[in-house]
Amino acid sequence: MKILVIGGGGREHAIIMKLAESPKVDKLYCAPGNGGISKFAECFDVAATDIEGQVALAKKLGVDMAVVAPDDPLVAGMVDAMNAAGIRTFGPAANAAVIEGSKVFSKDLMKKYNIPTAKYEVFSDSASAIAYIREQNTYPTVIKADGLALGKGVIIAQNEEEAVTAVHEMIDELKFGKSSATVVVEEFLTGPEVSVLSFTDGKTVVPMVSSMDHKRALDNDEGLNTGGMGTIAPNPFYTEEVADRCMKEIFLPTIDAMNKEGRTFKGCLYFGLMLTPRGPVVIEYNCRFGDPETQVVLPLLDTDLYDIFDAIDKGTLSDLDIRWKDGSCACVIMASGGYPLSYPKGIEMHGLDEKGQVEGAFVYHAGTKFADGKFLTAGGRVIGVTCTGSDLKQALDRAYAAVDRISWDGAHYRKDIGKKALNK
Ligand code: AMP
Ligand code: GLY
């Protein structure tokens, strides 16, 4: 099998490493890929959002399957375009990817089908949004851009002033372009967060090992929101009892709801959950593998990933026995100085060749470039230093030991990944 993976971050690196384990996979391609991925897959300089370019590349390479990993090409219909060109593709069609592409769609879906979520209202004019916020008069309150916003479209306003500013910035100043012309104003909930990625062929849903993201830039969940500064799996807050409840109240009802709407979802459906005092609720759906959740979930997968993709395509997922390894996995993101605000690129990295000295460690590349025999930084989140272990403590100790050997000017990372989970 020849497989093209579309995207170029740590998540795509993790998907590629897992596919590389399959005896059925002969050749891996990635577009655009990155410096680290280029060691394992042939990379092509085609943007992840370039639908025509990616379809042309898949045809030229004669691939047996394409895997569309990032949100924007999924929402824009890359899977539909690949299928129309006769290419088997892993990922949801655009009419199902809307579950991430529009928060209004997903909130209305949950309301219609009684799937637990935060109470909300939808607004396209700022005066009505502000009137509603004043009438509720409960803070914090949560304001979300309807469309994709690079993970930055959620504002937790601590008071009226912050809420009013957020509404004006989103609706009137179109801070996130068309994505924020409509907003969802929702109730602020509290509780541990859990990410559950799942495989689904539209009939069967198989949750993967649970995980926990760490979204804020600094230790103790301080600082700005980021794309994710580290992850651990499994998430100890996600007990078997919670898992059973989520299956009954959230996972199966969501798959059913999408079918009833004529939007069958095939691919990886990501449930962003919060375990509130009144039970698990959906904070968000993503139509794809999470990043950096994938970097800790796939290393624990004990079944051939190609077989899973193949079964999803054929609609035979219920026939497959998907197994997970014992133990835990931890991923510490090392980021460029300045991230998540502006940061320099092209800085030489040191110590990557020594990572093998820490047993079980692997470095997933998120934003790197390989040039003249050296790795250079090429993004905000640069690498995800990942390690499995017999338990979470061992996985974390090893991941941090590997982090200690890697350096570049300005590199920063959180020192407390997994602490909340360890202290549970
Ligand atoms: P998202 O970009 O949708 O993943 O949201 C970013 C983060 O905002 C989530 O991981 C939560 O920590 C937080 N968040 C989103 N919605 C709510 C809510 N209704 N109540 C409390 N926190 C929320
Ligand atoms: N880690 C959160 C996401 O992938 O959206």
Coordinates of C-alpha atoms and ligand atoms in Angstrom, one line a residue:
M1 CA 0.0 0.0 0.0
K2 CA 1.1 3.5 -0.8
I3 CA -0.4 6.1 1.6
L4 CA -0.4 9.9 1.4
V5 CA -0.9 11.7 4.7
I6 CA -2.0 15.4 4.4
G7 CA -0.7 17.8 7.0
G8 CA 2.6 18.7 8.6
G9 CA 2.6 18.7 12.3
G10 CA 3.2 16.4 15.3
R11 CA -0.1 14.7 14.8
E12 CA 0.8 13.7 11.2
H13 CA 4.2 12.5 12.4
A14 CA 2.5 10.2 14.9
I15 CA 0.0 8.9 12.3
I16 CA 3.0 8.2 9.9
M17 CA 5.0 6.4 12.6
K18 CA 2.0 4.2 13.4
L19 CA 1.3 3.4 9.7
A20 CA 5.0 2.6 9.2
E21 CA 4.5 -0.3 11.7
S22 CA 2.0 -1.9 9.4
P23 CA 3.3 -4.8 7.3
K24 CA 0.8 -3.8 4.6
V25 CA 2.2 -0.3 4.1
D26 CA 5.1 -0.1 1.7
K27 CA 5.5 3.6 1.0
L28 CA 4.5 6.7 3.0
Y29 CA 4.2 10.2 1.6
C30 CA 3.4 13.4 3.4
A31 CA 2.4 16.8 2.1
P32 CA 3.6 19.2 3.2
G33 CA 5.3 17.3 6.1
N34 CA 8.2 18.7 8.0
G35 CA 11.8 18.1 8.9
G36 CA 11.2 15.2 11.2
I37 CA 8.6 13.6 9.0
S38 CA 10.9 13.7 6.0
K39 CA 13.1 11.0 7.7
F40 CA 10.2 8.5 7.5
A41 CA 8.0 9.7 4.6
E42 CA 8.8 11.3 1.3
C43 CA 7.5 14.9 1.6
F44 CA 6.0 17.2 -1.0
D45 CA 5.6 20.9 -0.8
V46 CA 1.9 21.1 -1.3
A47 CA -0.2 23.1 1.3
A48 CA -2.6 21.1 3.4
T49 CA -5.4 23.4 2.4
D50 CA -4.7 23.1 -1.4
I51 CA -7.5 20.7 -2.4
E52 CA -6.7 20.7 -6.1
G53 CA -3.0 20.4 -5.5
Q54 CA -3.4 17.5 -3.0
V55 CA -5.8 15.6 -5.3
A56 CA -3.3 16.0 -8.2
L57 CA -0.5 14.8 -6.0
A58 CA -2.4 11.7 -4.8
K59 CA -3.2 10.9 -8.5
K60 CA 0.4 11.4 -9.6
L61 CA 1.7 9.2 -6.9
G62 CA -0.9 6.6 -7.5
V63 CA -1.6 6.2 -3.8
D64 CA -4.0 3.5 -2.4
M65 CA -5.2 5.8 0.3
A66 CA -5.1 9.4 1.4
V67 CA -5.4 10.4 5.1
V68 CA -6.6 14.0 5.6
A69 CA -5.5 15.0 9.1
P70 CA -6.1 18.8 9.7
D71 CA -9.5 20.5 10.3
D72 CA -9.5 23.1 7.5
P73 CA -9.1 20.8 4.5
L74 CA -11.7 18.5 6.0
V75 CA -14.2 21.3 6.5
A76 CA -13.4 22.6 3.0
G77 CA -14.3 19.3 1.4
M78 CA -10.9 17.6 0.6
V79 CA -12.3 14.2 1.3
D80 CA -15.2 14.7 -1.1
A81 CA -12.7 15.9 -3.8
M82 CA -10.4 12.9 -3.3
N83 CA -13.4 10.5 -3.4
A84 CA -14.6 12.2 -6.6
A85 CA -11.2 11.5 -8.1
G86 CA -11.5 7.8 -7.1
I87 CA -9.0 7.9 -4.2
R88 CA -9.9 6.1 -1.0
T89 CA -9.6 8.6 1.8
F90 CA -9.6 8.5 5.6
G91 CA -11.6 11.4 7.0
P92 CA -15.2 12.7 7.1
A93 CA -16.9 14.3 4.1
A94 CA -17.5 18.1 4.4
N95 CA -21.2 17.6 5.4
A96 CA -20.0 15.7 8.5
A97 CA -16.9 17.7 9.2
V98 CA -19.3 20.6 9.9
I99 CA -19.5 19.1 13.4
E100 CA -16.2 21.0 14.0
G101 CA -16.6 23.6 11.3
S102 CA -19.6 25.3 12.8
K103 CA -20.2 25.6 16.6
V104 CA -23.7 26.6 15.9
F105 CA -24.3 23.4 13.9
S106 CA -22.8 21.3 16.7
K107 CA -24.7 23.1 19.5
D108 CA -28.0 22.8 17.7
L109 CA -27.4 19.2 17.0
M110 CA -26.8 18.5 20.7
K111 CA -29.9 20.4 21.7
K112 CA -32.0 18.6 19.1
Y113 CA -30.8 15.2 20.2
N114 CA -30.5 15.8 23.9
I115 CA -26.7 15.3 24.1
P116 CA -25.4 17.0 27.2
T117 CA -23.7 20.3 26.6
A118 CA -23.5 23.8 28.1
K119 CA -26.6 26.0 27.8
Y120 CA -26.2 28.6 25.0
E121 CA -27.7 31.1 22.6
V122 CA -26.5 32.1 19.1
F123 CA -26.1 35.7 17.9
S124 CA -25.1 37.5 14.7
D125 CA -25.6 41.0 16.0
S126 CA -23.6 42.4 18.8
A127 CA -26.4 44.4 20.5
S128 CA -28.5 41.3 21.0
A129 CA -25.5 39.3 22.2
I130 CA -24.6 42.0 24.7
A131 CA -28.2 42.4 25.9
Y132 CA -28.3 38.6 26.5
I133 CA -25.0 38.7 28.4
R134 CA -26.2 41.6 30.6
E135 CA -29.5 39.8 31.3
Q136 CA -27.7 36.6 32.3
N137 CA -25.3 38.6 34.4
T138 CA -23.3 35.5 35.3
Y139 CA -19.5 35.5 35.0
P140 CA -17.3 34.0 33.7
T141 CA -19.3 33.6 30.5
V142 CA -18.0 31.9 27.4
I143 CA -18.0 33.4 23.9
K144 CA -17.2 31.2 20.9
A145 CA -16.7 32.1 17.2
D146 CA -19.0 29.9 15.1
G147 CA -16.3 28.8 12.6
L148 CA -12.7 27.6 12.7
A149 CA -10.3 30.0 14.3
L150 CA -7.0 28.2 14.8
G151 CA -8.1 27.1 18.2
K152 CA -8.3 30.7 19.4
G153 CA -12.0 31.3 18.9
V154 CA -13.0 30.7 22.5
I155 CA -13.0 33.6 25.0
I156 CA -13.7 33.1 28.7
A157 CA -14.9 36.5 29.8
Q158 CA -14.4 37.2 33.5
N159 CA -16.7 40.2 33.7
E160 CA -19.1 42.3 31.6
E161 CA -16.4 44.5 30.2
E162 CA -14.4 41.6 28.8
A163 CA -17.5 40.0 27.4
V164 CA -18.6 43.2 25.6
T165 CA -15.1 43.6 24.2
A166 CA -15.0 40.0 22.9
V167 CA -18.4 40.3 21.3
H168 CA -17.4 43.6 19.5
E169 CA -14.1 42.1 18.4
M170 CA -15.8 39.0 17.0
I171 CA -19.0 40.2 15.4
D172 CA -18.3 43.8 14.6
E173 CA -14.5 43.7 13.9
L174 CA -14.5 40.2 12.5
K175 CA -11.4 39.3 14.5
F176 CA -11.6 35.7 13.0
G177 CA -13.0 36.8 9.7
K178 CA -16.3 35.2 8.6
S179 CA -15.7 32.6 11.4
S180 CA -16.7 35.1 14.0
A181 CA -19.6 36.9 12.3
T182 CA -21.8 34.6 14.3
V183 CA -21.0 33.7 17.9
V184 CA -22.3 31.2 20.5
V185 CA -22.6 32.6 24.1
E186 CA -22.6 29.8 26.5
E187 CA -22.7 28.9 30.2
F188 CA -19.3 28.5 31.9
L189 CA -18.8 25.0 33.3
T190 CA -16.2 23.5 35.5
G191 CA -14.6 20.1 36.0
P192 CA -11.7 18.0 34.7
E193 CA -11.4 17.9 30.9
V194 CA -11.0 14.7 28.9
S195 CA -10.2 14.2 25.2
V196 CA -11.7 11.1 23.8
L197 CA -10.8 10.4 20.1
S198 CA -12.8 7.7 18.5
F199 CA -12.8 5.6 15.4
T200 CA -16.1 5.4 13.6
D201 CA -17.4 4.1 10.3
G202 CA -20.8 5.7 10.9
K203 CA -22.3 2.6 12.5
T204 CA -19.8 1.5 15.1
V205 CA -17.9 3.9 17.4
V206 CA -14.7 2.7 19.1
P207 CA -13.3 5.1 21.6
M208 CA -9.5 5.3 21.8
V209 CA -7.6 5.5 25.0
S210 CA -8.6 8.8 26.8
S211 CA -6.2 11.7 27.1
M212 CA -5.7 15.0 28.7
D213 CA -4.4 18.2 26.9
H214 CA -2.7 21.1 28.6
K215 CA -3.9 24.2 26.6
R216 CA -2.4 27.1 28.5
A217 CA 1.1 28.3 27.8
L218 CA 2.5 28.3 31.3
D219 CA 2.7 26.1 34.4
N220 CA -0.4 25.8 36.6
D221 CA -2.7 26.6 33.6
E222 CA -1.6 30.2 33.5
G223 CA -0.8 32.3 30.5
L224 CA -2.4 32.4 27.0
N225 CA -4.3 29.6 25.3
T226 CA -2.2 27.6 22.9
G227 CA -2.7 24.7 20.4
G228 CA -1.7 22.4 23.3
M229 CA 1.5 22.3 25.4
G230 CA 1.5 18.6 26.3
T231 CA -0.7 15.6 26.8
I232 CA -0.9 12.4 28.8
A233 CA -2.9 9.2 28.2
P234 CA -4.8 7.5 29.7
N235 CA -6.7 10.3 31.6
P236 CA -7.2 9.0 35.2
F237 CA -10.4 11.1 35.6
Y238 CA -12.0 9.1 32.8
T239 CA -13.0 6.0 34.8
E240 CA -14.9 3.0 33.4
E241 CA -18.1 4.3 34.9
V242 CA -17.6 7.7 33.2
A243 CA -16.7 5.9 29.9
D244 CA -19.9 3.8 30.1
R245 CA -22.0 6.9 30.6
C246 CA -20.3 8.8 27.8
M247 CA -20.9 5.9 25.4
K248 CA -24.7 5.9 26.3
E249 CA -25.3 9.6 26.6
I250 CA -22.8 11.1 24.2
F251 CA -20.9 8.8 21.7
L252 CA -23.8 6.7 20.4
P253 CA -26.3 9.5 20.4
T254 CA -23.9 11.7 18.3
I255 CA -23.3 9.0 15.7
D256 CA -27.1 8.4 15.5
A257 CA -27.8 12.1 15.3
M258 CA -25.4 12.6 12.4
N259 CA -26.9 9.7 10.6
K260 CA -30.4 11.1 11.1
E261 CA -29.3 14.4 9.7
G262 CA -28.0 12.6 6.6
R263 CA -24.4 13.5 7.6
T264 CA -22.8 10.1 8.4
F265 CA -19.5 10.6 10.0
K266 CA -16.6 8.3 9.0
G267 CA -13.1 8.9 10.4
C268 CA -11.9 10.1 13.7
L269 CA -14.4 11.9 15.8
Y270 CA -13.0 13.8 18.7
F271 CA -15.1 14.4 21.8
G272 CA -13.8 17.2 24.0
L273 CA -15.5 16.5 27.3
M274 CA -15.8 18.1 30.7
L275 CA -16.7 16.0 33.7
T276 CA -19.0 18.5 35.5
P277 CA -20.9 17.9 38.8
R278 CA -24.0 17.1 36.7
G279 CA -22.2 14.6 34.6
P280 CA -20.0 14.5 31.4
V281 CA -20.8 17.2 28.8
V282 CA -19.5 18.0 25.4
I283 CA -17.4 21.1 25.2
E284 CA -16.5 20.6 21.6
Y285 CA -16.4 18.1 18.8
N286 CA -13.4 17.9 16.4
C287 CA -13.7 16.1 13.1
R288 CA -10.2 14.7 13.3
F289 CA -7.3 13.4 15.4
G290 CA -6.4 15.9 18.1
D291 CA -3.0 17.5 18.3
P292 CA -1.1 16.8 20.6
E293 CA -3.5 14.0 21.8
T294 CA -2.6 11.8 18.9
Q295 CA 1.0 11.8 19.9
V296 CA 0.1 10.0 23.2
V297 CA -2.8 7.9 22.0
L298 CA -1.4 6.2 18.9
P299 CA 1.8 4.9 20.7
L300 CA -0.6 2.9 22.9
L301 CA -2.5 1.4 20.0
D302 CA -1.8 -2.3 19.6
T303 CA -3.8 -2.9 16.3
D304 CA -2.6 -2.2 12.8
L305 CA -3.7 1.4 12.0
Y306 CA -4.0 0.7 8.3
D307 CA -6.5 -2.2 9.1
I308 CA -8.6 0.3 11.1
F309 CA -8.6 2.9 8.3
D310 CA -9.5 0.1 5.8
A311 CA -12.4 -1.1 8.0
I312 CA -13.7 2.4 8.4
D313 CA -13.7 2.8 4.6
K314 CA -15.4 -0.5 4.1
G315 CA -17.9 0.0 6.9
T316 CA -16.7 -3.1 8.8
L317 CA -15.3 -1.6 12.0
S318 CA -17.5 -3.8 14.1
D319 CA -15.5 -6.9 12.9
L320 CA -12.2 -5.5 14.1
D321 CA -10.9 -6.1 17.6
I322 CA -9.1 -2.9 18.5
R323 CA -6.5 -3.4 21.3
W324 CA -4.5 -1.0 23.5
K325 CA -1.2 -1.5 25.3
D326 CA -1.0 -1.3 29.0
G327 CA 0.9 1.6 30.5
S328 CA 0.9 5.3 29.9
C329 CA 2.2 7.8 27.5
A330 CA 3.3 11.5 28.0
C331 CA 4.1 14.2 25.5
V332 CA 5.9 17.5 26.4
I333 CA 5.7 20.2 23.7
M334 CA 8.8 22.3 23.3
A335 CA 7.9 25.6 21.8
S336 CA 9.7 28.6 20.2
G337 CA 10.5 31.6 22.5
G338 CA 7.5 33.9 22.3
Y339 CA 4.9 31.3 21.3
P340 CA 1.9 31.6 21.3
L341 CA 2.5 35.2 20.3
S342 CA 5.2 36.0 17.7
Y343 CA 8.4 33.9 17.6
P344 CA 11.5 33.6 15.5
K345 CA 12.1 30.8 13.0
G346 CA 15.2 29.1 11.6
I347 CA 17.0 28.6 15.0
E348 CA 19.4 25.7 15.1
M349 CA 18.3 22.9 17.4
H350 CA 20.7 20.7 19.5
G351 CA 20.5 17.3 21.0
L352 CA 17.9 15.6 18.7
D353 CA 20.3 12.8 17.8
E354 CA 20.7 11.9 21.5
K355 CA 17.1 11.3 22.2
G356 CA 17.7 7.5 21.7
Q357 CA 19.6 7.6 25.0
V358 CA 16.3 7.7 26.9
E359 CA 14.5 4.4 26.7
G360 CA 11.2 4.6 24.8
A361 CA 11.4 8.3 24.0
F362 CA 10.4 9.6 20.6
V363 CA 10.4 13.1 19.2
Y364 CA 7.5 14.0 17.1
H365 CA 8.2 17.0 15.0
A366 CA 5.6 19.8 14.7
G367 CA 7.4 22.8 13.3
T368 CA 10.9 21.9 12.1
K369 CA 12.9 22.1 8.9
F370 CA 15.9 19.9 8.0
A371 CA 18.5 21.8 6.0
D372 CA 22.3 21.3 5.5
G373 CA 22.3 18.4 8.0
K374 CA 20.7 20.4 10.8
F375 CA 17.3 20.7 12.3
L376 CA 16.0 24.3 12.4
T377 CA 12.9 25.6 14.2
A378 CA 10.1 26.4 11.7
G379 CA 6.9 26.9 13.9
G380 CA 5.5 27.9 17.2
R381 CA 5.1 24.4 18.6
V382 CA 8.4 22.8 17.5
I383 CA 8.6 19.3 18.8
G384 CA 6.6 16.9 21.1
V385 CA 8.9 14.8 23.2
T386 CA 7.0 11.7 23.9
C387 CA 7.6 8.6 26.0
T388 CA 5.7 5.5 27.1
G389 CA 6.1 4.0 30.5
S390 CA 4.6 1.3 32.7
D391 CA 2.8 4.0 34.5
L392 CA 2.3 7.8 34.1
K393 CA 5.1 8.7 36.5
Q394 CA 7.6 6.7 34.5
A395 CA 6.4 8.0 31.2
L396 CA 6.7 11.6 32.4
D397 CA 10.1 11.1 34.0
R398 CA 11.4 9.6 30.8
A399 CA 9.9 12.3 28.6
Y400 CA 11.3 15.1 30.8
A401 CA 14.7 13.3 30.8
A402 CA 14.6 13.4 27.0
V403 CA 13.5 17.1 27.0
D404 CA 16.7 17.9 29.1
R405 CA 18.9 16.8 26.3
I406 CA 17.3 19.0 23.6
S407 CA 17.9 22.7 23.4
W408 CA 17.8 25.8 21.2
D409 CA 17.8 29.5 21.9
G410 CA 14.5 30.6 23.5
A411 CA 13.0 27.1 23.7
H412 CA 10.2 26.8 26.4
Y413 CA 8.0 24.1 27.7
R414 CA 5.8 23.4 30.7
K415 CA 7.3 21.7 33.6
D416 CA 4.0 20.4 35.0
I417 CA 2.5 18.2 32.2
G418 CA 0.6 15.4 33.9
K419 CA 0.9 16.8 37.4
K420 CA -2.9 17.1 37.8
A421 CA -3.3 13.5 36.6
L422 CA -0.6 12.2 39.0
N423 CA -2.2 14.0 41.9
K424 CA -5.6 12.7 41.2
Ligands
AMP1 P1 -12.0 24.9 22.4 O1 -11.2 25.9 21.6 O2 -13.4 24.8 22.0 O3 -11.3 23.6 22.7 O4 -12.1 25.6 23.9 C1 -10.9 25.9 24.5 C2 -11.0 25.7 26.0 O5 -12.0 26.6 26.5 C3 -11.6 24.3 26.4 O6 -10.6 23.3 26.4 C4 -12.1 24.7 27.8 O7 -11.0 24.6 28.7 C5 -12.6 26.1 27.7 N1 -14.0 26.1 27.5 C6 -14.7 26.0 26.4 N2 -16.1 26.0 26.6 C7 -16.2 26.1 27.9 C8 -17.3 26.2 28.8 N3 -18.6 26.2 28.4 N4 -17.1 26.3 30.2 C9 -15.8 26.3 30.6 N5 -14.7 26.2 29.9 C10 -14.9 26.2 28.5
GLY2 N1 -5.7 19.5 21.2 C1 -6.9 20.0 20.8 C2 -7.2 19.9 19.4 O1 -6.6 19.2 18.7 O2 -8.1 20.7 19.0

